[in-house]
mmCIF file of C-alpha atoms in Angstrom:
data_model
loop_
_atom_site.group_PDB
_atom_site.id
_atom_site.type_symbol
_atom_site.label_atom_id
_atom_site.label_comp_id
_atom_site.label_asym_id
_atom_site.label_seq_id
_atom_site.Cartn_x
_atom_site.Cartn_y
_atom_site.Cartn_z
ATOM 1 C CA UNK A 1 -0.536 -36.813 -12.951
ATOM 2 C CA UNK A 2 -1.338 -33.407 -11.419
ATOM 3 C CA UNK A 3 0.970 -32.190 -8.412
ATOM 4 C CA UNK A 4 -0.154 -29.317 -6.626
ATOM 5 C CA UNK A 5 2.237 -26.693 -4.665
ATOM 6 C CA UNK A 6 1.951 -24.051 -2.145
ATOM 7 C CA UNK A 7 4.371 -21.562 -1.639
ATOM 8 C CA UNK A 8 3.618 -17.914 -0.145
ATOM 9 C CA UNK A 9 5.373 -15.785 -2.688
ATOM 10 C CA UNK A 10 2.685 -12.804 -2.945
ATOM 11 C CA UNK A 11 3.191 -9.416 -1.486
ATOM 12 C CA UNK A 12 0.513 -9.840 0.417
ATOM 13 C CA UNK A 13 2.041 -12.710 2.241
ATOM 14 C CA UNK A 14 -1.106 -15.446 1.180
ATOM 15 C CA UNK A 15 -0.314 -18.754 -0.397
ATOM 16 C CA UNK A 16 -0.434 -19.351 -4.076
ATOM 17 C CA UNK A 17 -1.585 -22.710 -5.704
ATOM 18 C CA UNK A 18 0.256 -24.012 -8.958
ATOM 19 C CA UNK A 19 -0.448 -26.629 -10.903
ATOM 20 C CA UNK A 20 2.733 -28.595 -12.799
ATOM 21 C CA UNK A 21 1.416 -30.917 -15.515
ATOM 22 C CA UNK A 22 3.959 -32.823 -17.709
ATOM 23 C CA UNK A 23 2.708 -31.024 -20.495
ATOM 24 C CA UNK A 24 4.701 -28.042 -18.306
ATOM 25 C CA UNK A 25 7.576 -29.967 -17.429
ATOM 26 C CA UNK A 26 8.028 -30.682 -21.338
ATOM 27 C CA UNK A 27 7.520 -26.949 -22.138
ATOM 28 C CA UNK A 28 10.439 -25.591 -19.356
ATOM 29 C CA UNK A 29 13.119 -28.808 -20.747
ATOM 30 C CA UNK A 30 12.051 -27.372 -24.338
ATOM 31 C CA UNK A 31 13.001 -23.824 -23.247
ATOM 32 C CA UNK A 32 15.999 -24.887 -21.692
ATOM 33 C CA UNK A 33 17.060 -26.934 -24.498
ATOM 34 C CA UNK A 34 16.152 -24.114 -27.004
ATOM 35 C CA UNK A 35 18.449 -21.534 -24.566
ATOM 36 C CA UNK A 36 21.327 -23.638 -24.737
ATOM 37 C CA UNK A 37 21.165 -24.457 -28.517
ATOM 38 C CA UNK A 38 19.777 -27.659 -28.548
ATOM 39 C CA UNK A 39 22.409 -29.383 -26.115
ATOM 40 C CA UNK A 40 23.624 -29.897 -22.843
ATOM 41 C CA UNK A 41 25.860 -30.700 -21.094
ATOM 42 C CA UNK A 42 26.347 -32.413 -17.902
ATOM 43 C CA UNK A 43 28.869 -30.353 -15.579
ATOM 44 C CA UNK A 44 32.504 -31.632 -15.847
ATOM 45 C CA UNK A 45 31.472 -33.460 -19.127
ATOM 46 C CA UNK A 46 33.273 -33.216 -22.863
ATOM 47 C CA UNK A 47 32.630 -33.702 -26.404
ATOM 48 C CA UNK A 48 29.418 -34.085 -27.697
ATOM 49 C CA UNK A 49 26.140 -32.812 -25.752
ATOM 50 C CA UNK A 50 23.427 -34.425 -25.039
ATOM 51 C CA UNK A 51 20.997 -35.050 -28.047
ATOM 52 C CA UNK A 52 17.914 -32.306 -28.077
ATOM 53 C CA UNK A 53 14.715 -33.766 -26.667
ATOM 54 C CA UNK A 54 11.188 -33.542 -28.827
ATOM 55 C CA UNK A 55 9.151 -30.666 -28.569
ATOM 56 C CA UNK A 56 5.859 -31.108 -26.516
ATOM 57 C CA UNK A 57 2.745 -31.970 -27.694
ATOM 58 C CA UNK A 58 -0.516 -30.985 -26.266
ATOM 59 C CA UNK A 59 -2.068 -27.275 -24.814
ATOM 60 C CA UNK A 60 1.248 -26.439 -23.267
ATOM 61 C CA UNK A 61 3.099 -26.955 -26.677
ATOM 62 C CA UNK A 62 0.455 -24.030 -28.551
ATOM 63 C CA UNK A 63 1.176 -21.826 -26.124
ATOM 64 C CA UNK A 64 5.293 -22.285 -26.563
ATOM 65 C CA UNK A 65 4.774 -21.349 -30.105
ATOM 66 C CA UNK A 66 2.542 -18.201 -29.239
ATOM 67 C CA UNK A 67 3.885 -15.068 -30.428
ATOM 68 C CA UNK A 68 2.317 -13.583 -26.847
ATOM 69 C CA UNK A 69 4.084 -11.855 -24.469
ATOM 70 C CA UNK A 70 2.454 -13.466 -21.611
ATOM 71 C CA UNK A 71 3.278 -16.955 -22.313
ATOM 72 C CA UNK A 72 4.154 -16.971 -18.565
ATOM 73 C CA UNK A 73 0.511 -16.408 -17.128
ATOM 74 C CA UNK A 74 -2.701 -15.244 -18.334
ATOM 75 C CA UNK A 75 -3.004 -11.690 -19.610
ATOM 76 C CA UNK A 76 -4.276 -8.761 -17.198
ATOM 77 C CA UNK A 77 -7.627 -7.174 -18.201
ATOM 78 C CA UNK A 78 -8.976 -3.872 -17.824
ATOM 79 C CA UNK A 79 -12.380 -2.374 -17.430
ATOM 80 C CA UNK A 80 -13.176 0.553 -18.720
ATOM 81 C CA UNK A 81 -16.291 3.105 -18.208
ATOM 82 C CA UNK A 82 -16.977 5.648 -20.832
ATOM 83 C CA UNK A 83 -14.564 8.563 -19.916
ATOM 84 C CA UNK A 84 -12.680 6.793 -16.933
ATOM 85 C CA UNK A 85 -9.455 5.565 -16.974
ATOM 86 C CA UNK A 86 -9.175 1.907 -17.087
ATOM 87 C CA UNK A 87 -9.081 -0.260 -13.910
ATOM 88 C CA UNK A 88 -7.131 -3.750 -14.360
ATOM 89 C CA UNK A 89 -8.704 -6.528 -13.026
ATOM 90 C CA UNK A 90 -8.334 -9.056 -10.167
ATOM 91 C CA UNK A 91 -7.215 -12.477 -11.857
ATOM 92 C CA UNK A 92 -8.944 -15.392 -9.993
ATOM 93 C CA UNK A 93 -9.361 -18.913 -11.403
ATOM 94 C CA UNK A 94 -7.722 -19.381 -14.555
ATOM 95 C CA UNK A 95 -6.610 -22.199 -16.610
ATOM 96 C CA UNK A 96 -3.533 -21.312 -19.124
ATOM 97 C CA UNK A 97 -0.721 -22.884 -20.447
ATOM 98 C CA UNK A 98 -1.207 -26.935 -19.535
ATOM 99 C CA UNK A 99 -1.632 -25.002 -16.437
ATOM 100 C CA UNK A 100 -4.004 -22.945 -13.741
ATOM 101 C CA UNK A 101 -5.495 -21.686 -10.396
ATOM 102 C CA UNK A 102 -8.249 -21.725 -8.383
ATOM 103 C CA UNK A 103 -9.387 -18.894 -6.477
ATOM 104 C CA UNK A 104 -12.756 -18.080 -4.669
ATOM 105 C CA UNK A 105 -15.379 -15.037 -5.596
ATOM 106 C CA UNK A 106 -12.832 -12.251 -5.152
ATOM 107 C CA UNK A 107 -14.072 -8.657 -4.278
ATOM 108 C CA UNK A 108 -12.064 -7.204 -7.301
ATOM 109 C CA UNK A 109 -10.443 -3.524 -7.597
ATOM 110 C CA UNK A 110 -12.891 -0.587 -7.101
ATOM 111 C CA UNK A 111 -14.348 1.375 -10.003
ATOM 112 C CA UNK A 112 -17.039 3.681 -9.703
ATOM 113 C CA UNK A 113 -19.729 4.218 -12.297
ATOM 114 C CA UNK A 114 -23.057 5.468 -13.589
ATOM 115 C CA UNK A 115 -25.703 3.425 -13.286
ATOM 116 C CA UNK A 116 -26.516 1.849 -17.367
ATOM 117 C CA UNK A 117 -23.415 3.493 -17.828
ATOM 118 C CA UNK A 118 -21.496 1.075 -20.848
ATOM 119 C CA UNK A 119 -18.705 -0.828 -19.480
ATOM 120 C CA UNK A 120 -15.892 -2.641 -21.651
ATOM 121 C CA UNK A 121 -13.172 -5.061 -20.839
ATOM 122 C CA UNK A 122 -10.060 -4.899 -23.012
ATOM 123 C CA UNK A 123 -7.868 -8.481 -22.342
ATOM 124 C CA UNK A 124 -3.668 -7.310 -22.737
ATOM 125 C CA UNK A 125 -0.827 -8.752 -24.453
ATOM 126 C CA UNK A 126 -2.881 -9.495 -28.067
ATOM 127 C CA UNK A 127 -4.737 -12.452 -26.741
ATOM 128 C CA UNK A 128 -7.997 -12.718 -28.719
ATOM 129 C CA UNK A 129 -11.267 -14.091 -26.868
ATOM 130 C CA UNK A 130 -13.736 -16.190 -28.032
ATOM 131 C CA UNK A 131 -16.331 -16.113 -25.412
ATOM 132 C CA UNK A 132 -17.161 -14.168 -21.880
ATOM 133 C CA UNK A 133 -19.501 -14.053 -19.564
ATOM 134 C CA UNK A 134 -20.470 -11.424 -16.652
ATOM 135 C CA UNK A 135 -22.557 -11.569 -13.376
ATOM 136 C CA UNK A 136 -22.556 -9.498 -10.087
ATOM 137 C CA UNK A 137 -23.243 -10.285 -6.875
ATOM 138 C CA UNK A 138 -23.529 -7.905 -3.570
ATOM 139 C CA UNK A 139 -20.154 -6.494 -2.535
ATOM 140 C CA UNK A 140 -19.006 -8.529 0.155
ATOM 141 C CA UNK A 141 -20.321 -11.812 -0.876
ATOM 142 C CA UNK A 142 -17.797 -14.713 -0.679
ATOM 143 C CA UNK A 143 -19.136 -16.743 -3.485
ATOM 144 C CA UNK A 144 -21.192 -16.207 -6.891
ATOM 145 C CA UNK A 145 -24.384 -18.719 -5.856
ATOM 146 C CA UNK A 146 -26.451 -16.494 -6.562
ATOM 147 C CA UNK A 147 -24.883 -13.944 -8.937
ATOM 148 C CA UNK A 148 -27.242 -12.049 -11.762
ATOM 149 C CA UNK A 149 -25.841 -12.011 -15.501
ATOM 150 C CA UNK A 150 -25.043 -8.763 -17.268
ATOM 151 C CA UNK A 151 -24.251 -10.209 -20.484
ATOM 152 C CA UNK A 152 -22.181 -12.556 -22.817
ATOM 153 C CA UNK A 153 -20.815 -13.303 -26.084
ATOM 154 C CA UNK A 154 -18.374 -13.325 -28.409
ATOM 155 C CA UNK A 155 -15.939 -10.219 -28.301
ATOM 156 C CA UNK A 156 -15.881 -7.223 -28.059
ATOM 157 C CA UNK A 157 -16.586 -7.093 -24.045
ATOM 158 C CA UNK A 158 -19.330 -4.584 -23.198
ATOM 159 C CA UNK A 159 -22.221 -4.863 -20.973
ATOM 160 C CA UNK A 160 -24.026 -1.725 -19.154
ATOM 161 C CA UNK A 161 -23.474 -1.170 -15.243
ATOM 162 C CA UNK A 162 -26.115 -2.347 -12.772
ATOM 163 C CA UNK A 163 -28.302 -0.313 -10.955
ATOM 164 C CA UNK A 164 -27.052 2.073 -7.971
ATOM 165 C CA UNK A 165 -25.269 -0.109 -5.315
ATOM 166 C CA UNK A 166 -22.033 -1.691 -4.588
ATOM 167 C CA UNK A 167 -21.083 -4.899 -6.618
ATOM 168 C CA UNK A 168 -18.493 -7.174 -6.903
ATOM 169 C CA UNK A 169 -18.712 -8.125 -10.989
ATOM 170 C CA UNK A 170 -16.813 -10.998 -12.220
ATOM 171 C CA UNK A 171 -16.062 -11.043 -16.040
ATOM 172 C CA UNK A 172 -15.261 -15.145 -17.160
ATOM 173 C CA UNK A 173 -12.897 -14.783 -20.601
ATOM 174 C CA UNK A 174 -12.576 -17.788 -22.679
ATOM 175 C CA UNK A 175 -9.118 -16.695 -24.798
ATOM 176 C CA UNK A 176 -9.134 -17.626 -28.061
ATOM 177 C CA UNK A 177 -6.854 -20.373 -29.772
ATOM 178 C CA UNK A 178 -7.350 -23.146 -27.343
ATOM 179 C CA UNK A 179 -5.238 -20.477 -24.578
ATOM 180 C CA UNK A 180 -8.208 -20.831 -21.552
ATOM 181 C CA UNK A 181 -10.119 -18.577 -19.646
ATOM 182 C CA UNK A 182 -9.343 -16.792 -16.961
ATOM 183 C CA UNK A 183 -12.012 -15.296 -14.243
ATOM 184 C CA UNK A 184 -11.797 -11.064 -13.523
ATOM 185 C CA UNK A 185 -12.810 -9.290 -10.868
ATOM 186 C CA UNK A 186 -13.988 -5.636 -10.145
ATOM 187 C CA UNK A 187 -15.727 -4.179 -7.071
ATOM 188 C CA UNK A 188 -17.770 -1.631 -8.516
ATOM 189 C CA UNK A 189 -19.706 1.002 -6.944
ATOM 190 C CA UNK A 190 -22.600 2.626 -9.330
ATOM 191 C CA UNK A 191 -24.291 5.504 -8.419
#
């Protein structure tokens, strides 16, 4: 069963959604068990602990044996035009961990660019990707109905700018290793 939260915890004062899967709830008694040495104890209590549960099994135990620093969210991801310094990304929907959130079209953090100017995405903390996707839509559009690919593939991330305009571009990453995918968003003015 899947149990939803809301709890306004942003800076920006808007509600965030969580999802808590047991798959999660296994993970955090695992982590808790490994930070205590295997045992605990009940308060007031003596002699011998409490037995160490199983590991978990499933997508939430791969990601407790990563070796990646951001086993406690997706990774942030930058995007980079030739010259410029790199912009990170707006994280929308994302699945990672057992775990996720949904988010609408988001406008994304400005960049500006030359038009068919070559654009890369770099994805932090080590995680590998598989697969991406990009498409664009008119800045200031709430949803990607009717957004216009600029490219996919396999990794490396690179893809040329659109024409001149403003654009909100979203960049879909599918990590590697069974991790997820997480959606990125930049609003991007080419000129």
């Amino acid at each position: 069963m899947t149990r939803w939260s809301t709890r306004a915890d942003r800076s920006d004062g808007r509600a965030v959604r969580a999802v808590a899967t047991p798959g999660v709830a296994a993970f955090v008694l695992a982590c808790l068990l490994a930070a205590c040495g295997g045992a605990i104890r009940p308060a007031g209590a003596s002699g011998s602990a409490v037995p160490p549960v199983a590991s978990p099994s499933g997508p939430a135990a791969g990601v407790a044996r990563s070796a990646h620093p951001s086993d406690a969210g997706p990774p942030a991801a930058t995007l980079v035009a030739e010259g410029g310094d790199p912009v990170v990304g707006q994280l929308g929907s994302f699945t990672w961990g057992g775990g996720g959130s949904d988010s609408p079209w988001l406008p994304g953090r400005p960049v500006v660019v030359g038009a068919g100017e070559p654009l890369t995405v770099n994805v932090a903390d080590g995680v590998d990707v598989s697969a991406w996707t990009a498409r664009r839509v008119s800045a200031g559009t709430s949803d990607g109905t009717n957004g216009v690919g600029l490219g996919g593939g396999p990794a490396p991330i690179t893809f040329a700018a659109p024409g001149p305009g403003s654009w909100s571009i979203q960049v879909v990453v599918t990590y590697a290793d069974g991790l997820g995918s997480g959606a990125y968003y930049w609003q991007v003015t080419v000129r």
